[in-house]
Coordinates of C-alpha atoms in Angstrom, one line a residue:
X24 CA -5.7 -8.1 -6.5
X25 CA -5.6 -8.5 -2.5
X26 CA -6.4 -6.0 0.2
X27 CA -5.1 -7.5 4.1
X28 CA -6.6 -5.7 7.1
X29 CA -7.2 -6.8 10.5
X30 CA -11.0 -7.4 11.7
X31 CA -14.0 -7.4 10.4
X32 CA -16.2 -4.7 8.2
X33 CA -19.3 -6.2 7.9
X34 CA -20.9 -3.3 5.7
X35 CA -18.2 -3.5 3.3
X36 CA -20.0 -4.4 0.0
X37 CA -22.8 -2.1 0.8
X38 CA -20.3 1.0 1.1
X39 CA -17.9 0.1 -1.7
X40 CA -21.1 0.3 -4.1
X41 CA -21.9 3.5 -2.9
X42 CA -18.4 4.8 -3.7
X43 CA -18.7 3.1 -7.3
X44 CA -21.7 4.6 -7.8
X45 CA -21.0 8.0 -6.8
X46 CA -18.1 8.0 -9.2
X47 CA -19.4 5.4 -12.0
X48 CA -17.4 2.9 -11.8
X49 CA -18.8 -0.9 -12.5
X50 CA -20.4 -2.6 -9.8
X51 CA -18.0 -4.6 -8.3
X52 CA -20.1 -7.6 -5.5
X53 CA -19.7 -10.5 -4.6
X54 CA -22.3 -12.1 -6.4
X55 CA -20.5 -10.9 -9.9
X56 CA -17.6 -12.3 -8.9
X57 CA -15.3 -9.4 -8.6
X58 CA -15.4 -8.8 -4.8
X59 CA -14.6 -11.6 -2.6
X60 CA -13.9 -11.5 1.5
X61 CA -12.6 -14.1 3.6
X62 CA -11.2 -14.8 7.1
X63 CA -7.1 -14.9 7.6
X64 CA -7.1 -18.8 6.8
X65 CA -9.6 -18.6 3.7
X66 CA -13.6 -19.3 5.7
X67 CA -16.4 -17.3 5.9
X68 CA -16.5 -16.8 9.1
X69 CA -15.5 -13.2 9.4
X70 CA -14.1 -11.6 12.6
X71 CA -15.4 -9.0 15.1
X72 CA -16.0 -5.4 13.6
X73 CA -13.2 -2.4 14.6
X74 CA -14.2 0.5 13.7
X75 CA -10.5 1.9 12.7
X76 CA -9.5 -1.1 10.9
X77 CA -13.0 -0.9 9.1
X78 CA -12.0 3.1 7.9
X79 CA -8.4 1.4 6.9
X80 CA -10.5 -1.3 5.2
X81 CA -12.9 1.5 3.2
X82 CA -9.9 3.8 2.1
X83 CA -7.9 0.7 1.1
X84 CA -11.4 -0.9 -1.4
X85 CA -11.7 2.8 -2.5
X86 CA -8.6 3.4 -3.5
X87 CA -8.0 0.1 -5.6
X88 CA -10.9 1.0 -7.3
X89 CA -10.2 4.1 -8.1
X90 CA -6.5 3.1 -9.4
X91 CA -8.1 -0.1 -11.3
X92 CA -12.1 0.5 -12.1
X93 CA -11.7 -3.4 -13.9
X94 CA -9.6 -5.0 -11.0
X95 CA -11.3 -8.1 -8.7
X96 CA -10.8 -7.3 -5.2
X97 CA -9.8 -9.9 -3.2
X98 CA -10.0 -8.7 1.2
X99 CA -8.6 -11.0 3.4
X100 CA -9.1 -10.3 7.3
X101 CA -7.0 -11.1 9.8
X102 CA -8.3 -11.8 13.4
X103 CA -6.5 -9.3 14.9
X104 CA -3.5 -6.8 14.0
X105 CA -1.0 -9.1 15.3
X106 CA 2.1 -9.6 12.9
X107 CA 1.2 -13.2 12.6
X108 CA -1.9 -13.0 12.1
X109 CA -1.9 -10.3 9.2
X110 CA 0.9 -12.5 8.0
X111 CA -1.2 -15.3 8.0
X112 CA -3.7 -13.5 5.8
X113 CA -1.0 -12.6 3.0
X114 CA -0.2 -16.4 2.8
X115 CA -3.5 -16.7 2.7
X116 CA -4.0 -14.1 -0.2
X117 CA -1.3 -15.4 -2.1
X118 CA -2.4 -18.7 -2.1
X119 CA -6.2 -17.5 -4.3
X120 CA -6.3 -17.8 -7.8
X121 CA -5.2 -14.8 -9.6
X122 CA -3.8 -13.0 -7.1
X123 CA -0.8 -10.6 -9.0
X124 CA -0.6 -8.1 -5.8
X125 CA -1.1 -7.6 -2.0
X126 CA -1.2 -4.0 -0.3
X127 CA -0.5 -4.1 3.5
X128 CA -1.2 -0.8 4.8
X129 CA -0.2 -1.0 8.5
X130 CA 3.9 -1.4 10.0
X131 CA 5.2 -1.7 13.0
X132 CA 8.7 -1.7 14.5
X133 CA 11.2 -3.2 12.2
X134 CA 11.5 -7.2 12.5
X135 CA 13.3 -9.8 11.0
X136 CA 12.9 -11.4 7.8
X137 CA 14.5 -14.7 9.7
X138 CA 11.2 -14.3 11.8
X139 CA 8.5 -12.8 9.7
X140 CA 9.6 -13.1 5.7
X141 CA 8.0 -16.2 4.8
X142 CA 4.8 -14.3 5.0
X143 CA 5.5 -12.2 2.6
X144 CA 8.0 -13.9 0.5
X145 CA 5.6 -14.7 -3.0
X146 CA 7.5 -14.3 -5.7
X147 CA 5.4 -13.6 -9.2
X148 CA 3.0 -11.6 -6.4
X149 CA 3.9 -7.7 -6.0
X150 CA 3.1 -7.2 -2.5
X151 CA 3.6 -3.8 -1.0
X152 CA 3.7 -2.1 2.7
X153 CA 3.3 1.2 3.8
X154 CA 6.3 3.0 5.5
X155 CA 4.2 5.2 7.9
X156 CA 3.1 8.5 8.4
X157 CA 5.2 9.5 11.1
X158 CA 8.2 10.8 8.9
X159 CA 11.7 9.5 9.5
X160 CA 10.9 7.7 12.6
X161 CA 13.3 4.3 11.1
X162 CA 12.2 0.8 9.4
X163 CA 8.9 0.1 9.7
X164 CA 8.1 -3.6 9.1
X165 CA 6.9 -5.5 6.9
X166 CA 8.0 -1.9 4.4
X167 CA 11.6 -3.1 5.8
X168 CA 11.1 -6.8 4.2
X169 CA 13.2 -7.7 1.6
X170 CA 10.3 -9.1 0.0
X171 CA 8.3 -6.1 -0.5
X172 CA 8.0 -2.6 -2.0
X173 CA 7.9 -0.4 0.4
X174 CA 5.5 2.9 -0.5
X175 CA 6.5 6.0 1.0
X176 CA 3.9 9.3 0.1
X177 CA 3.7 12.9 -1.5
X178 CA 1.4 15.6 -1.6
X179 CA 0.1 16.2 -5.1
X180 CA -1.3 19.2 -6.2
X181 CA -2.6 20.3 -9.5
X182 CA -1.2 23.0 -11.2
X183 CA -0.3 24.8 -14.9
X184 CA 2.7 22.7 -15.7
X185 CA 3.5 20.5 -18.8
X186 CA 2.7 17.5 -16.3
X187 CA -0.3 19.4 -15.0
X188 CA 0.5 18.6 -11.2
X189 CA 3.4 19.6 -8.9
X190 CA 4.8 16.9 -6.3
X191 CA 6.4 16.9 -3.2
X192 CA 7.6 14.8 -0.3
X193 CA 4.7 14.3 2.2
X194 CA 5.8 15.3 5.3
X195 CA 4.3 12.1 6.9
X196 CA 6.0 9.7 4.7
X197 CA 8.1 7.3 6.6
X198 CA 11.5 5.7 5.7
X199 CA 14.9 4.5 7.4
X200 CA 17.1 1.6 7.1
X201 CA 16.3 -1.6 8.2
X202 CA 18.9 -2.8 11.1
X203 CA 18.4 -6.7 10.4
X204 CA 17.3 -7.2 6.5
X205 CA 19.5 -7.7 3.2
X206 CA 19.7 -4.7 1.3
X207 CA 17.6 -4.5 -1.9
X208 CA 20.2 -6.2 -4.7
X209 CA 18.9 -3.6 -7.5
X210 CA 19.1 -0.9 -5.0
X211 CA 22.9 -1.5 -5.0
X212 CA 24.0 1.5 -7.3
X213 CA 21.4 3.9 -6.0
X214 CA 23.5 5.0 -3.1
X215 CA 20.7 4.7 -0.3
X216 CA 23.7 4.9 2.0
X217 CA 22.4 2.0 4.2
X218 CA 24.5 -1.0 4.9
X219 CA 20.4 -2.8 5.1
X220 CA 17.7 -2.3 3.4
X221 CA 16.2 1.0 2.9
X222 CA 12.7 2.5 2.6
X223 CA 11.2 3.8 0.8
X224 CA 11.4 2.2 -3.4
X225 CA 8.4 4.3 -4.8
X226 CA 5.8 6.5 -3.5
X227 CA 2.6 8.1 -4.2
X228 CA -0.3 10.4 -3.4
X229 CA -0.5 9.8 0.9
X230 CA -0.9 13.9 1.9
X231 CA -4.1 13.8 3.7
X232 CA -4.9 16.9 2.6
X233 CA -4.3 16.3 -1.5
X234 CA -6.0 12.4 -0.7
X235 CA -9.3 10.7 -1.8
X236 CA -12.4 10.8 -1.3
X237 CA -13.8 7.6 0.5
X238 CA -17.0 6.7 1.8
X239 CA -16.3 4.9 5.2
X240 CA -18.0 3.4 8.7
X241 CA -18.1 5.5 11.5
X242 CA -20.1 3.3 13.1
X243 CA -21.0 -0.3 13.0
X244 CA -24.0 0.5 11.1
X245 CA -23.3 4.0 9.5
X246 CA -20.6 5.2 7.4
X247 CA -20.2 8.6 5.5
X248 CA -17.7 10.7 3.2
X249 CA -14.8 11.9 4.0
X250 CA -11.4 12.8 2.8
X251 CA -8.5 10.3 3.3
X252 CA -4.4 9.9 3.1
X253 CA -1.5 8.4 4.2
X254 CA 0.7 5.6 3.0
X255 CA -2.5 3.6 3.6
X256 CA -3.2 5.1 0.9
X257 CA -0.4 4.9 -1.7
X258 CA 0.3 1.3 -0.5
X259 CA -3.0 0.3 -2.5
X260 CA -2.6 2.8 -5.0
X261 CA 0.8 1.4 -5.8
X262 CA -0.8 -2.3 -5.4
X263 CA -3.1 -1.4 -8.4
X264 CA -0.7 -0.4 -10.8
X265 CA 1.2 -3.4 -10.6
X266 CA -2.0 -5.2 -11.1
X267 CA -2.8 -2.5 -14.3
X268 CA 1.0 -3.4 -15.5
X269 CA 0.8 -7.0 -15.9
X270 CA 4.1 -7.2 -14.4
X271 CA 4.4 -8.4 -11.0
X272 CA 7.5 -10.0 -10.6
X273 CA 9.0 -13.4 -10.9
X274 CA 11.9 -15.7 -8.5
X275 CA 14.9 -14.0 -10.2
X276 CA 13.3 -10.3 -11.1
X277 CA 11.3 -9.5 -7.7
X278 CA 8.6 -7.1 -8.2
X279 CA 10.2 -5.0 -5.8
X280 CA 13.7 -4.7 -8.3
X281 CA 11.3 -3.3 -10.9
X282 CA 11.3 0.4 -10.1
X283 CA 15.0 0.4 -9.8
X284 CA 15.6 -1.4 -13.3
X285 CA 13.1 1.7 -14.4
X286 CA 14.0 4.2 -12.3
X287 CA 13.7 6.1 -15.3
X288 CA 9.8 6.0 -16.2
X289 CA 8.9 7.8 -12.7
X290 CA 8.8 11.3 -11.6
X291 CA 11.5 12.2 -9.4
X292 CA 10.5 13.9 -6.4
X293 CA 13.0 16.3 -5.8
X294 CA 11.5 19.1 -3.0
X295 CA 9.8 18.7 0.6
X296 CA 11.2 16.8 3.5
X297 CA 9.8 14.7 6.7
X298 CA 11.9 16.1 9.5
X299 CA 15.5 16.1 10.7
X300 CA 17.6 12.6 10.4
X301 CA 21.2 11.4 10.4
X302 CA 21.6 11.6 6.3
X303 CA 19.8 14.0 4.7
X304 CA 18.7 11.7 2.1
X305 CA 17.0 9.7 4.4
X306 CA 14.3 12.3 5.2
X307 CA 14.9 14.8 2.5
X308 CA 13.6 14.3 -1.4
X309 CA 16.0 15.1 -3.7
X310 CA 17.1 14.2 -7.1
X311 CA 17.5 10.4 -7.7
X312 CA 16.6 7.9 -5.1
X313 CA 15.3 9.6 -1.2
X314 CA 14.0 8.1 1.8
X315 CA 10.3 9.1 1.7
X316 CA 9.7 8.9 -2.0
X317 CA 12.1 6.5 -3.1
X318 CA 12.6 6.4 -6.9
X319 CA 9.4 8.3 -7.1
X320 CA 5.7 8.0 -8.3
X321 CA 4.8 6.1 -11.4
X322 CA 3.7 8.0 -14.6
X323 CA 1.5 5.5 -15.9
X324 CA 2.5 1.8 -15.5
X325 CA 5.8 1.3 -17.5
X326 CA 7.9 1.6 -14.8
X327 CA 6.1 -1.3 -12.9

């Protein structure tokens, strides 16, 4: 599967097999084939190094393996964060052998699919975007694309139920409705109550404080441990179990339909909220589909 971030990280493979190692997971370099890194158009010629991208870079490489130990891990960097450029890398990703998903964890305001969608407009790829961590703030884009699964967040914490966690809303996770993109067609009888399209579809783990563990640069040359969230960090984490699924989606069944066509097979997050908004549903969870969790977090990978 493919990670896009903006600049370079040129301790990357170092770090991520520290982070294997620490949690014994197979070695995953370049020279075995299952890490691969290129440049927005596909060369070796990588760009300048940026410290926060390079974090972004880390959590989103930890996370994937994490999710899926087995998965190759394709990075593609863009030369800078510009919308076109990051755009340019997912074209780029889709275009590798292999590739079955694409996690974009960055947004901006929310843009036009008449503009921006052929970016990320790959059917038989899941892609997926995170929708912020600002809460109900409106579309974030390229969440707001009709083309993608937008990934809101919760906070996850384990406790002494059947399920053995409880789950809530993070109240970070962003979500709104899109003011210039097509409403989701399976959406239709989930009663979003946008005219557009509406964020979040699904969601997962993205409370800072319930995150993961990542080993990360703080420096151009020296990186360390430390504990990570955000819907940078379901947006991966979502990424991965469509790659664990098999199921990514064709021209008339979009990967992003799935989790409405098995709305069913998640867990409903019913409880926690991201501030105040003109719906409630928009920015409070409740039962059946809500603004920052969608239709809720997988359990296991039927439901993608």
């Amino acid at each position: 599967m493919a990670i896009v971030d903006a600049y370079g990280y040129p301790n990357l493979e170092r770090d991520l097999a520290i982070y294997r190692s620490q949690f014994g997971l197979p070695a995953c370099t370049v020279n075995n084939g299952c890490l691969t890194i290129m440049n927005q158009n596909g060369g070796s010629k990588l760009p300048r190094f940026d410290s926060g991208w390079a974090a972004e870079t880390a959590l989103d490489v930890d996370t994937v393996s994490a999710t899926c130990p087995d998965c190759k891990i394709l990075v593609v960097q863009a030369t800078t964060a510009s919308i076109k450029n990051l755009g340019t890398a997912v074209a780029t990703a889709a275009k590798q052998p292999g590739v079955v998903a694409i996690s974009n964890s960055y947004g901006g305001g929310d843009l036009s699919d008449a503009s921006y969608g052929a970016y990320y407009n790959h059917p038989g790829i899941a892609v997926t975007a995170s929708t912020g961590d600002n809460g109900y703030t409106g579309s974030s884009y390229p969440a707001s694309s009709s083309y993608v699964t937008a990934v809101g967040g919760t906070s996850l914490f384990k406790d002494s139920s059947s399920r053995g966690w409880s789950e809530s809303a993070w109240s970070g996770s962003g979500s709104g409705c899109s003011s210039v993109n097509a409403a989701l067609q399976a959406a239709a009888t989930f009663g979003t109550g946008c005219g557009k399209r509406a964020s979040a579809d699904v969601a997962a783990v993205a409370d800072p404080q319930t995150g993961l563990s990542v080993y990360a640069p703080i420096s151009s040359t020296t990186s360390s441990w430390a504990q990570y969230g955000g819907t940078s960090l379901s947006s991966p984490l979502i990424a991965a179990v469509y790659a664990l699924s098999g199921n990514s989606g064709s021209a008339t069944a979009p990967a992003n339909s799935l989790p409405y066509t098995n709305a069913g097979t998640f867990n409903d997050i019913a409880s926690g909220s991201t501030g105040s908004c003109p719906t409630n549903q928009w920015c409070v969870a409740g039962t059946g589909w809500d603004g920052p969790t969608g239709v809720g977090t997988p359990n296991g990978i039927a439901g993608l």
